[in-house]
Amino acid sequence: MNRIDERFKKLKEENKKALIPYICCGDPSVEDSEKLVYALEEAGADIIELGIPYSDPLADGPVIQAAGLRAFAGGFRLEDTFKIVKNVRKNSQIPLVIMVYYSSIIGFGKEKFVELCVDADVDGLIVPDLPYEEYDELKPLLDETNVYMIPLVALTSEDRIPMLVKESKGFVYCVSSLGVTGVRKEFDTRIDSFVAKVKEATDTPACIGFGISTKADVERFDKIADGCIVGSAIVRKIFDSKMNLDEIKAFVSSLK
């Protein structure tokens, strides 16, 4: 059983919802990324999403784009992601999901990328720029492994939900609103019915991301979903606090 499945099984038994923080690998440094994983786990994270910086991040808002630029300025390379995961695996079994643009995978080599995921013991992949129609470019390689392909389902694809989630594993990433990642003051009014349709179509847990930044947001969405993904707010806290782990942990704990 994949670690993601184990975590959701445990959460269901405890009647709890998943908190899934996102960090940008290499921001502020590769070494700090490893420290952040431990800090987030200590603060109550259930699964951690590791974003691989990309030069043209279509789904990322300004906060995460800036983090990616800082990572590149510090010399980050894609291979460093696997170094982080391997080091973490010496000390922790927290589920780790990589968010990576398909263009990066292609540039690196699909087979080689999947091999490194398996070797490092990654639990899942989120590929925001890979449309469902092109899943066959990558999914067959992953299906031979224990690395899950996490589907990203947007509000604009309501009529395609059954097709998009029919073979889903791990969790379904429900995009809360149109546009890029980042803190939002309000969310699309269709989100409740949208998540309900996802949950009708699959038994795979449904988690909501994009724009979630406060405890109130988490409480709001935990009522309708199986977990929340928090990205930009955490990346901003890492930057604003100058990598103060106590401040970062306090913020993440406050979301639980």
CSV table of C-alpha atoms in Angstrom, one decimal:
chain,number,residue,atom,x,y,z
A,1,MET,CA,0.0,0.0,0.0
A,2,ASN,CA,1.3,3.5,-0.9
A,3,ARG,CA,2.0,5.9,2.0
A,4,ILE,CA,-0.7,8.2,0.7
A,5,ASP,CA,-3.3,5.4,1.0
A,6,GLU,CA,-2.1,4.6,4.5
A,7,ARG,CA,-2.3,8.2,5.6
A,8,PHE,CA,-5.9,8.7,4.3
A,9,LYS,CA,-6.9,5.4,5.9
A,10,LYS,CA,-5.6,6.5,9.3
A,11,LEU,CA,-7.2,10.0,8.9
A,12,LYS,CA,-10.5,8.4,8.1
A,13,GLU,CA,-10.3,6.1,11.2
A,14,GLU,CA,-9.6,9.2,13.3
A,15,ASN,CA,-12.3,11.3,11.6
A,16,LYS,CA,-9.7,13.9,10.5
A,17,LYS,CA,-8.9,15.7,7.3
A,18,ALA,CA,-5.5,16.0,5.6
A,19,LEU,CA,-3.3,19.1,5.7
A,20,ILE,CA,-1.0,19.1,2.7
A,21,PRO,CA,1.6,22.0,2.7
A,22,TYR,CA,3.5,22.9,-0.4
A,23,ILE,CA,7.1,24.0,-0.5
A,24,CYS,CA,9.3,25.0,-3.5
A,25,CYS,CA,12.4,22.9,-3.6
A,26,GLY,CA,15.6,24.9,-3.3
A,27,ASP,CA,13.9,27.9,-1.7
A,28,PRO,CA,15.8,29.2,0.2
A,29,SER,CA,18.3,26.3,-0.4
A,30,VAL,CA,18.3,22.5,-1.0
A,31,GLU,CA,19.5,21.9,2.5
A,32,ASP,CA,16.7,24.1,3.9
A,33,SER,CA,14.1,22.2,1.9
A,34,GLU,CA,15.0,19.1,3.9
A,35,LYS,CA,14.7,21.0,7.2
A,36,LEU,CA,11.3,22.4,6.1
A,37,VAL,CA,9.9,18.9,5.4
A,38,TYR,CA,10.8,17.8,9.0
A,39,ALA,CA,9.4,21.1,10.4
A,40,LEU,CA,6.1,20.7,8.5
A,41,GLU,CA,5.7,17.2,9.7
A,42,GLU,CA,6.3,18.2,13.3
A,43,ALA,CA,3.7,21.0,12.8
A,44,GLY,CA,1.0,18.5,11.8
A,45,ALA,CA,1.4,18.0,8.0
A,46,ASP,CA,-0.1,14.8,6.7
A,47,ILE,CA,1.4,14.8,3.2
A,48,ILE,CA,3.9,17.2,1.8
A,49,GLU,CA,4.0,18.6,-1.8
A,50,LEU,CA,7.4,19.3,-3.2
A,51,GLY,CA,7.3,21.7,-6.1
A,52,ILE,CA,10.1,21.6,-8.7
A,53,PRO,CA,10.8,25.1,-9.9
A,54,TYR,CA,10.2,25.7,-13.6
A,55,SER,CA,11.1,28.6,-15.8
A,56,ASP,CA,7.6,29.1,-17.2
A,57,PRO,CA,5.2,28.0,-14.5
A,58,LEU,CA,1.8,28.4,-16.0
A,59,ALA,CA,-0.2,27.4,-12.9
A,60,ASP,CA,1.9,29.3,-10.3
A,61,GLY,CA,1.1,32.7,-9.0
A,62,PRO,CA,3.7,35.4,-8.2
A,63,VAL,CA,4.7,34.1,-4.7
A,64,ILE,CA,5.6,30.6,-6.0
A,65,GLN,CA,7.1,32.1,-9.2
A,66,ALA,CA,9.4,34.2,-7.0
A,67,ALA,CA,10.4,31.2,-4.9
A,68,GLY,CA,11.3,29.3,-8.1
A,69,LEU,CA,13.5,32.2,-9.2
A,70,ARG,CA,15.3,32.3,-5.8
A,71,ALA,CA,15.9,28.5,-6.1
A,72,PHE,CA,17.4,28.9,-9.6
A,73,ALA,CA,19.5,31.8,-8.4
A,74,GLY,CA,20.8,29.5,-5.7
A,75,GLY,CA,21.9,26.9,-8.2
A,76,PHE,CA,18.9,24.5,-7.9
A,77,ARG,CA,18.8,21.6,-10.4
A,78,LEU,CA,16.0,19.1,-10.9
A,79,GLU,CA,18.1,16.3,-9.5
A,80,ASP,CA,18.3,18.1,-6.2
A,81,THR,CA,14.6,17.2,-5.6
A,82,PHE,CA,15.5,13.5,-5.4
A,83,LYS,CA,18.5,14.3,-3.1
A,84,ILE,CA,16.0,16.0,-0.8
A,85,VAL,CA,13.6,13.0,-0.9
A,86,LYS,CA,16.4,10.5,-0.3
A,87,ASN,CA,17.7,12.4,2.7
A,88,VAL,CA,14.2,12.7,4.1
A,89,ARG,CA,13.6,9.0,3.7
A,90,LYS,CA,16.4,8.3,6.1
A,91,ASN,CA,14.4,9.9,8.9
A,92,SER,CA,10.8,10.1,7.9
A,93,GLN,CA,8.0,8.1,6.2
A,94,ILE,CA,5.7,11.1,5.6
A,95,PRO,CA,4.0,10.8,2.1
A,96,LEU,CA,5.8,13.0,-0.4
A,97,VAL,CA,4.2,14.2,-3.6
A,98,ILE,CA,6.2,16.0,-6.3
A,99,MET,CA,4.6,18.8,-8.4
A,100,VAL,CA,6.4,19.0,-11.7
A,101,TYR,CA,5.7,20.5,-15.1
A,102,TYR,CA,5.7,17.9,-17.9
A,103,SER,CA,8.1,20.1,-19.9
A,104,SER,CA,10.7,19.5,-17.1
A,105,ILE,CA,10.1,15.7,-17.3
A,106,ILE,CA,10.5,15.7,-21.1
A,107,GLY,CA,13.7,17.7,-20.9
A,108,PHE,CA,15.0,15.3,-18.3
A,109,GLY,CA,13.8,12.1,-19.9
A,110,LYS,CA,10.6,10.4,-18.9
A,111,GLU,CA,12.0,7.0,-18.1
A,112,LYS,CA,14.9,8.4,-16.2
A,113,PHE,CA,12.6,10.7,-14.2
A,114,VAL,CA,10.3,7.9,-13.2
A,115,GLU,CA,13.4,5.7,-12.3
A,116,LEU,CA,14.6,8.5,-9.9
A,117,CYS,CA,11.1,8.8,-8.4
A,118,VAL,CA,11.1,5.1,-7.6
A,119,ASP,CA,14.7,5.1,-6.4
A,120,ALA,CA,14.1,8.1,-4.0
A,121,ASP,CA,10.8,6.6,-2.8
A,122,VAL,CA,8.5,9.3,-4.0
A,123,ASP,CA,4.8,8.6,-3.4
A,124,GLY,CA,3.0,10.6,-6.1
A,125,LEU,CA,3.3,13.1,-9.0
A,126,ILE,CA,1.2,16.1,-9.8
A,127,VAL,CA,1.7,17.3,-13.4
A,128,PRO,CA,-0.3,20.5,-14.0
A,129,ASP,CA,0.5,21.0,-17.6
A,130,LEU,CA,-0.3,17.4,-18.8
A,131,PRO,CA,-3.8,17.2,-20.1
A,132,TYR,CA,-5.8,14.0,-19.6
A,133,GLU,CA,-5.7,13.2,-23.3
A,134,GLU,CA,-1.9,12.9,-23.0
A,135,TYR,CA,-1.8,10.9,-19.7
A,136,ASP,CA,-0.6,7.9,-21.8
A,137,GLU,CA,2.6,9.7,-22.3
A,138,LEU,CA,3.5,9.2,-18.6
A,139,LYS,CA,0.9,7.1,-16.7
A,140,PRO,CA,1.9,3.7,-18.1
A,141,LEU,CA,5.4,4.2,-16.8
A,142,LEU,CA,4.0,5.1,-13.4
A,143,ASP,CA,1.5,2.2,-13.3
A,144,GLU,CA,4.5,-0.2,-13.3
A,145,THR,CA,5.6,1.4,-10.0
A,146,ASN,CA,4.1,2.4,-6.6
A,147,VAL,CA,4.3,6.1,-7.6
A,148,TYR,CA,0.8,7.5,-8.1
A,149,MET,CA,-0.3,10.0,-10.8
A,150,ILE,CA,-2.5,12.5,-8.9
A,151,PRO,CA,-5.1,14.0,-11.2
A,152,LEU,CA,-5.7,17.7,-11.2
A,153,VAL,CA,-9.4,18.5,-11.8
A,154,ALA,CA,-10.5,22.1,-12.5
A,155,LEU,CA,-13.9,23.8,-12.3
A,156,THR,CA,-14.0,24.1,-16.0
A,157,SER,CA,-14.0,20.3,-16.4
A,158,GLU,CA,-17.2,19.5,-14.5
A,159,ASP,CA,-18.7,17.5,-17.3
A,160,ARG,CA,-15.5,15.4,-17.6
A,161,ILE,CA,-15.1,14.6,-13.9
A,162,PRO,CA,-16.1,10.9,-14.2
A,163,MET,CA,-13.5,10.4,-17.0
A,164,LEU,CA,-10.8,12.4,-15.2
A,165,VAL,CA,-11.0,10.5,-11.9
A,166,LYS,CA,-12.0,7.0,-13.0
A,167,GLU,CA,-8.5,5.6,-12.5
A,168,SER,CA,-7.4,8.1,-9.8
A,169,LYS,CA,-5.0,7.0,-7.1
A,170,GLY,CA,-3.8,8.7,-3.9
A,171,PHE,CA,-6.1,11.7,-4.0
A,172,VAL,CA,-7.8,14.0,-6.5
A,173,TYR,CA,-6.5,17.6,-6.6
A,174,CYS,CA,-9.5,19.8,-6.9
A,175,VAL,CA,-8.6,23.3,-8.1
A,176,SER,CA,-10.7,25.7,-6.0
A,177,SER,CA,-10.8,28.6,-8.5
A,178,LEU,CA,-9.8,29.6,-12.0
A,179,GLY,CA,-6.4,31.1,-12.6
A,180,VAL,CA,-3.1,30.6,-10.9
A,181,THR,CA,-2.1,29.7,-7.4
A,182,GLY,CA,-2.1,32.4,-4.7
A,183,VAL,CA,-4.0,33.7,-1.7
A,184,ARG,CA,-7.6,34.6,-2.4
A,185,LYS,CA,-10.2,36.7,-0.6
A,186,GLU,CA,-13.1,34.7,-2.1
A,187,PHE,CA,-13.6,31.4,-3.9
A,188,ASP,CA,-15.7,30.3,-6.8
A,189,THR,CA,-19.3,29.7,-5.7
A,190,ARG,CA,-19.4,26.4,-7.6
A,191,ILE,CA,-16.8,24.7,-5.5
A,192,ASP,CA,-19.2,22.9,-3.2
A,193,SER,CA,-21.2,21.2,-6.0
A,194,PHE,CA,-17.9,20.6,-7.9
A,195,VAL,CA,-16.3,18.7,-5.0
A,196,ALA,CA,-19.6,16.8,-4.4
A,197,LYS,CA,-19.5,15.6,-8.0
A,198,VAL,CA,-15.9,14.5,-7.7
A,199,LYS,CA,-16.8,12.5,-4.5
A,200,GLU,CA,-19.8,11.0,-6.3
A,201,ALA,CA,-17.5,9.8,-9.1
A,202,THR,CA,-14.7,8.2,-7.1
A,203,ASP,CA,-13.9,6.8,-3.7
A,204,THR,CA,-10.4,8.4,-4.0
A,205,PRO,CA,-10.1,11.2,-1.4
A,206,ALA,CA,-10.7,14.7,-2.8
A,207,CYS,CA,-8.4,17.5,-1.6
A,208,ILE,CA,-8.8,21.2,-2.5
A,209,GLY,CA,-6.0,23.5,-3.4
A,210,PHE,CA,-5.3,27.0,-4.9
A,211,GLY,CA,-5.9,30.0,-2.7
A,212,ILE,CA,-6.2,28.4,0.7
A,213,SER,CA,-4.3,30.4,3.2
A,214,THR,CA,-6.1,30.6,6.6
A,215,LYS,CA,-7.6,28.4,9.3
A,216,ALA,CA,-11.0,29.7,8.2
A,217,ASP,CA,-10.3,28.5,4.6
A,218,VAL,CA,-9.3,25.1,5.9
A,219,GLU,CA,-12.3,24.7,8.1
A,220,ARG,CA,-14.6,25.8,5.3
A,221,PHE,CA,-13.2,23.2,2.8
A,222,ASP,CA,-12.7,20.4,5.3
A,223,LYS,CA,-16.5,20.3,5.6
A,224,ILE,CA,-16.8,19.2,1.9
A,225,ALA,CA,-13.4,17.6,1.1
A,226,ASP,CA,-10.9,15.1,2.5
A,227,GLY,CA,-8.1,17.6,2.9
A,228,CYS,CA,-6.6,21.0,2.0
A,229,ILE,CA,-3.5,21.9,0.1
A,230,VAL,CA,-1.8,25.2,1.3
A,231,GLY,CA,1.0,26.6,-0.9
A,232,SER,CA,1.5,30.3,-1.5
A,233,ALA,CA,0.8,31.2,2.2
A,234,ILE,CA,3.5,28.8,3.4
A,235,VAL,CA,6.0,29.8,0.7
A,236,ARG,CA,5.4,33.5,1.7
A,237,LYS,CA,5.8,32.6,5.4
A,238,ILE,CA,9.2,30.9,4.7
A,239,PHE,CA,10.4,34.0,2.9
A,240,ASP,CA,9.0,36.6,5.3
A,241,SER,CA,10.3,34.8,8.3
A,242,LYS,CA,13.7,34.4,6.8
A,243,MET,CA,13.5,30.7,7.2
A,244,ASN,CA,12.5,30.9,10.9
A,245,LEU,CA,11.4,27.3,11.5
A,246,ASP,CA,9.5,28.1,14.8
A,247,GLU,CA,7.5,30.8,13.0
A,248,ILE,CA,6.8,28.5,10.0
A,249,LYS,CA,5.7,25.6,12.3
A,250,ALA,CA,3.5,27.9,14.3
A,251,PHE,CA,1.7,29.0,11.2
A,252,VAL,CA,1.2,25.5,9.8
A,253,SER,CA,0.0,24.3,13.2
A,254,SER,CA,-2.5,27.1,13.3
A,255,LEU,CA,-4.1,25.7,10.1
A,256,LYS,CA,-4.9,22.3,11.7
